[in-house]
XYZ file of C-alpha atoms in Angstrom:
287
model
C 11.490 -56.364 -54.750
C 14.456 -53.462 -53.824
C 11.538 -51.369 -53.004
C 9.583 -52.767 -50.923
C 11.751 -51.930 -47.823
C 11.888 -48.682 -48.483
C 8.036 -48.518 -48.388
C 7.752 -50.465 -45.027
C 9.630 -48.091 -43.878
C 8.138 -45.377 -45.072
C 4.815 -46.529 -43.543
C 6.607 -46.854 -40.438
C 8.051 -43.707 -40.405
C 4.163 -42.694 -40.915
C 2.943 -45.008 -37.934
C 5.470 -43.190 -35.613
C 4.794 -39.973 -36.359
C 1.134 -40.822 -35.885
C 1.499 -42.441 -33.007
C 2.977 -39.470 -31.820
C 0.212 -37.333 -32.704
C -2.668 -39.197 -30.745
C -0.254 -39.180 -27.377
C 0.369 -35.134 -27.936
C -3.363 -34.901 -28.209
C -4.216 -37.223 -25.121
C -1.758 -35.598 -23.001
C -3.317 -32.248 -24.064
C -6.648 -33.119 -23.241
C -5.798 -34.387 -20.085
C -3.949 -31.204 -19.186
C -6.939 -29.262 -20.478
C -9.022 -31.191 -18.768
C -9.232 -29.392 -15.594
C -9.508 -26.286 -17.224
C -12.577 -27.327 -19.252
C -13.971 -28.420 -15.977
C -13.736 -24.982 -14.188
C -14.812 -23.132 -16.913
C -17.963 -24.911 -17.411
C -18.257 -24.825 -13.889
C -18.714 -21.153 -13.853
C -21.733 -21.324 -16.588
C -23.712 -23.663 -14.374
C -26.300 -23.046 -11.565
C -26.160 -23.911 -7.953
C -28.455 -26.979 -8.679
C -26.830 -28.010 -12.013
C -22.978 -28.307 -10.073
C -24.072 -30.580 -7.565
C -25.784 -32.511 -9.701
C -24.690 -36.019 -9.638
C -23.517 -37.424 -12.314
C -22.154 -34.003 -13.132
C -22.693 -32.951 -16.956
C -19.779 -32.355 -19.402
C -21.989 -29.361 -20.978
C -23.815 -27.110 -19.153
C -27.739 -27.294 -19.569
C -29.040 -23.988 -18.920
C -25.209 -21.853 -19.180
C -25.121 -18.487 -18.100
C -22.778 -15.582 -16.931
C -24.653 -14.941 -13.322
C -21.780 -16.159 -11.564
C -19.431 -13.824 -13.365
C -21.852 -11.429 -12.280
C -22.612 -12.300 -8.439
C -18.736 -12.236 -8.549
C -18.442 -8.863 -8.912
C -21.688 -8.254 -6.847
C -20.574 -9.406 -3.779
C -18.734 -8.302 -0.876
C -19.942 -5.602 -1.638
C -18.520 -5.216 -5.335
C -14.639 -5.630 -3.273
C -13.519 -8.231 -6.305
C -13.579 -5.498 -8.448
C -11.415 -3.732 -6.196
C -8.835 -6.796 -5.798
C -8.900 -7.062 -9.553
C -8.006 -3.537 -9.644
C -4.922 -3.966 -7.245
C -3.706 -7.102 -8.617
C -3.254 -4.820 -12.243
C -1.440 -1.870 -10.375
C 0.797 -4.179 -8.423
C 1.537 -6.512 -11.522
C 2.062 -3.597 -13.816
C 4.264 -1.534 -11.239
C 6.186 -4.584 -10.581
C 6.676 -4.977 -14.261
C 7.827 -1.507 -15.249
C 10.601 -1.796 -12.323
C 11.667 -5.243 -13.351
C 11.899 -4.457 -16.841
C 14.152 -1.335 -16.632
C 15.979 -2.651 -13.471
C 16.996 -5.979 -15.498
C 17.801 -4.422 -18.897
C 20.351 -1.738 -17.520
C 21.794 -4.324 -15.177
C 21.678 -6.866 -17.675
C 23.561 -4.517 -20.623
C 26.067 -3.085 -17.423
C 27.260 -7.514 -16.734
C 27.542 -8.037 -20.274
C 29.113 -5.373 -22.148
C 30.583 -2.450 -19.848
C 34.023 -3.478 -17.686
C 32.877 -3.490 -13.708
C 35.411 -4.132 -10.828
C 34.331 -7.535 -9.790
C 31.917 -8.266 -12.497
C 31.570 -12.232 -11.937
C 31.554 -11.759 -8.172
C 28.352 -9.519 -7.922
C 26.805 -11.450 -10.675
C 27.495 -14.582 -8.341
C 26.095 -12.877 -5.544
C 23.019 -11.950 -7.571
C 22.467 -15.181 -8.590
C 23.239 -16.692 -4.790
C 19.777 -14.505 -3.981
C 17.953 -16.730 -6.050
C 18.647 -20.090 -3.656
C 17.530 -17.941 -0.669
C 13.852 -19.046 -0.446
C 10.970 -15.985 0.626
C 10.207 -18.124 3.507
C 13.544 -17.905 5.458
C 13.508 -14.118 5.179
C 9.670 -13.378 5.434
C 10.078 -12.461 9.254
C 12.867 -9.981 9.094
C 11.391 -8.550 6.010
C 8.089 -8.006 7.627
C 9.794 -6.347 10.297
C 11.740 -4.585 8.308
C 8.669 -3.089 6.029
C 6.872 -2.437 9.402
C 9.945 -0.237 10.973
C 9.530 1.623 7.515
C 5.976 2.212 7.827
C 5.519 0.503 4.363
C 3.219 -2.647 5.688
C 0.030 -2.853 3.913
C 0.600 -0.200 1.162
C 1.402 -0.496 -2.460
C 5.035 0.452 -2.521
C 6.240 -2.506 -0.050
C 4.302 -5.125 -2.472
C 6.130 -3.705 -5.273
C 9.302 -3.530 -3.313
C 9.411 -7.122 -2.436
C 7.655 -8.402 -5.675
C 10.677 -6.483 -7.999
C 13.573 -7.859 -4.895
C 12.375 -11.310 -5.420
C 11.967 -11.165 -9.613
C 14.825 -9.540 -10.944
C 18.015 -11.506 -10.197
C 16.598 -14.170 -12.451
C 15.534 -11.332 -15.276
C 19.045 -9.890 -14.838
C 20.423 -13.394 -15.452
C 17.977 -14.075 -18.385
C 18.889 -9.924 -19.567
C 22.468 -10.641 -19.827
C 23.149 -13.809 -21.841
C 20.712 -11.912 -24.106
C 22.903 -9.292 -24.445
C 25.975 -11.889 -24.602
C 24.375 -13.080 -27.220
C 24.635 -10.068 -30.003
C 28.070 -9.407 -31.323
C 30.357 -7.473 -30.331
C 31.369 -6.268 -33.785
C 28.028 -4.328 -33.981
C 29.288 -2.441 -31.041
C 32.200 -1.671 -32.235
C 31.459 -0.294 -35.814
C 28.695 1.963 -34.017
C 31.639 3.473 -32.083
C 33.749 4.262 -35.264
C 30.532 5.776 -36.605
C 30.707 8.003 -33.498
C 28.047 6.534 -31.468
C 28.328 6.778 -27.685
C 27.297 4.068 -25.246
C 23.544 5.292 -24.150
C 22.761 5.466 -28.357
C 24.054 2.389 -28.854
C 22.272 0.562 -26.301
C 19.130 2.132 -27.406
C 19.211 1.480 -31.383
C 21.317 -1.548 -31.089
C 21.306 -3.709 -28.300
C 17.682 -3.107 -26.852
C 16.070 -3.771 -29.946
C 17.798 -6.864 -30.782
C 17.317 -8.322 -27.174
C 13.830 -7.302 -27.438
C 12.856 -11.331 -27.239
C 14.866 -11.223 -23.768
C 13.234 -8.656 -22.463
C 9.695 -10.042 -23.294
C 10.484 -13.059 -21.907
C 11.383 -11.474 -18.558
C 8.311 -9.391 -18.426
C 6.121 -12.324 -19.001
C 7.753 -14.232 -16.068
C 7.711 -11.330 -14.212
C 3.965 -11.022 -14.787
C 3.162 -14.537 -14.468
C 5.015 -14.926 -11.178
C 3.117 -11.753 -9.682
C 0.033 -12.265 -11.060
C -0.249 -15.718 -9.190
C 1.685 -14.736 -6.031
C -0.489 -15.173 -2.963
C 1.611 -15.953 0.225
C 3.393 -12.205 -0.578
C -0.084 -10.505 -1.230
C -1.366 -11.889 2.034
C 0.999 -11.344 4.276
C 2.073 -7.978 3.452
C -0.847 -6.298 1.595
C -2.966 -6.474 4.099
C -6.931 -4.935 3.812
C -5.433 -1.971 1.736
C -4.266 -3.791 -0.839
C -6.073 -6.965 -1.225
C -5.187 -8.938 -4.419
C -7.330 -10.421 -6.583
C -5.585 -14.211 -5.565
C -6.699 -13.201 -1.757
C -10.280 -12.537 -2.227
C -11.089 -15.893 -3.988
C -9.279 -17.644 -1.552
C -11.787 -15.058 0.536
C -14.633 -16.291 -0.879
C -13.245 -20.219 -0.165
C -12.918 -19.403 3.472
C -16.814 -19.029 3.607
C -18.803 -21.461 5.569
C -19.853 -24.745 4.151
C -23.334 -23.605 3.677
C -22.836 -20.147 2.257
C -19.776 -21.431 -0.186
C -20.480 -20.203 -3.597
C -18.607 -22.578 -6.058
C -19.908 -21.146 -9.017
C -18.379 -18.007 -8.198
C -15.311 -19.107 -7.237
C -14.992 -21.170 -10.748
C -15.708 -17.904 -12.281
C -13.080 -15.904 -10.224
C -10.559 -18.437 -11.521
C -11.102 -18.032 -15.003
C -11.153 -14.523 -14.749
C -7.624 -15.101 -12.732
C -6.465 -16.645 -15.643
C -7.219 -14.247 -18.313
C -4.866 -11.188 -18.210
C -1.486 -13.868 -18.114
C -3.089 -15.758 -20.725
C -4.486 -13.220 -23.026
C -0.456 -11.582 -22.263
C 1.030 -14.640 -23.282
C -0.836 -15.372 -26.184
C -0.048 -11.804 -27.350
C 4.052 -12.263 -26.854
C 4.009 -15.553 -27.342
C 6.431 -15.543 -30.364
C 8.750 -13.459 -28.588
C 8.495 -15.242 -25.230
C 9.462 -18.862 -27.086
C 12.436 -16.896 -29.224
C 13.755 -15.314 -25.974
C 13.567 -18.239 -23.744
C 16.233 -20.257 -26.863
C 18.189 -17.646 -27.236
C 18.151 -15.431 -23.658
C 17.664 -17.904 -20.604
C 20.243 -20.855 -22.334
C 23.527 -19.474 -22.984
């Protein structure tokens, strides 16, 4: 009789974590859903995607529109995949090393007015692209920089690195100070000790900052459009290229395909980092 509480709820315990279970999985597969959808999309034929009811599995699946979408335009969606890599990974690179030396300079070295430009850094980030796309194009144009790779990087590492600095910092905040301070009795000076101490153990920080940086980039397409101009064509732009098509020349099935590949490099990135990226967003981006 005394146990037979315990047991109900035990089993109830049991129910609810079930229950739990099936709605993660639901929810998943809805989310996934459209995913599924595009990606079978790009296996199927021109007949086979109009077909009504549409089929859950393709019935003849094949890679030709991974193929015509590389073939056409001339093979220029090789080209904009090309770009989209140089101006992710520049943008990257700067962001990364711009970020960590910022973020290590707020955190640990003594700066006249410290909170105020970290304030003012931080007041960038409420200042949406929009207002400031006008002056900035005018800007870039009185520079001669329109339509070239440096002015896409320029803007790309303006508009990303307050928020890494931010993220940088309280990862830095986060490591004690007493490391610092027995590598200076050992004789260390400030450059070593950033480089064996700090930078290593804010290495989830920094991960997490490059993968937002990438992300961010990567899927950017008002920036790439406005200011990259024919030269340097992103990979975003020429799908939304290939949408722009007349009705009766519109090739879903290559578009389908461009968006998977689209996906791939952030994905494949993530899934790579994606211990790091979960450790640093705890412990870097909530102080």
């Amino acid at each position: 009789m005394t146990q037979t509480p315990k047991i109900s709820r035990r089993s109830q315990v049991t129910r609810g974590k079930t229950s739990i279970i099936i709605a993660n999985v639901l929810l998943a597969l809805i989310f996934l859903m459209p995913l599924y959808w595009t990606f079978i999309s790009s296996l199927k034929d021109k007949v086979e995607i109009y077909a009504a009811p549409p089929t859950l599995v393709p019935q003849a699946a094949s890679w030709d529109n991974y193929v015509r979408l590389f073939t056409t335009l001339n093979g220029a969606m090789v080209g904009y995949l090309r770009n989209s890599l140089v101006v992710d990974g520049c943008t990257i690179v700067a962001v990364a090393v711009i970020s960590t030396l910022a973020g290590f300079a707020f955190s640990r070295l003594e700066l006249f007015a410290k909170k105020l430009w970290m304030a003012l850094i931080l007041f960038t980030m409420m200042v949406p692209f929009q207002a400031l796309m006008v002056p900035l194009y005018n800007t870039m144009s009185q520079l001669k920089l329109l339509n070239s790779l440096a002015c896409m990087v320029l803007i790309y590492t303006t508009y990303q690195t307050p928020f890494c600095v931010y993220m940088m910092k309280n990862s830095f905040d986060m490591i004690p100070k007493a490391m610092q301070e027995a590598a200076h009795l050992d004789g260390a000076g400030s450059f070593d000790i950033f480089r064996r101490i700090y930078l290593p153990l804010a290495m989830p920080g920094l991960v997490t900052a490059i993968v937002y940086t990438a992300y961010t980039t990567w899927n950017d397409y008002l920036i790439a459009l406005t200011f990259g101009g024919t030269n340097w064509k992103t990979f975003n732009v020429g799908i939304a290229d290939l949408a722009l098509q007349p009705e009766s020349v519109l090739d879903w099935g290559a578009m389908t395909a461009g968006s998977i590949v689209s996906l791939l490099p952030i994905m494949i990135l993530f899934l790579c980092l994606q211990k790091y990226f979960v450790k640093g967003m705890m412990s870097g981006a909530v102080k």
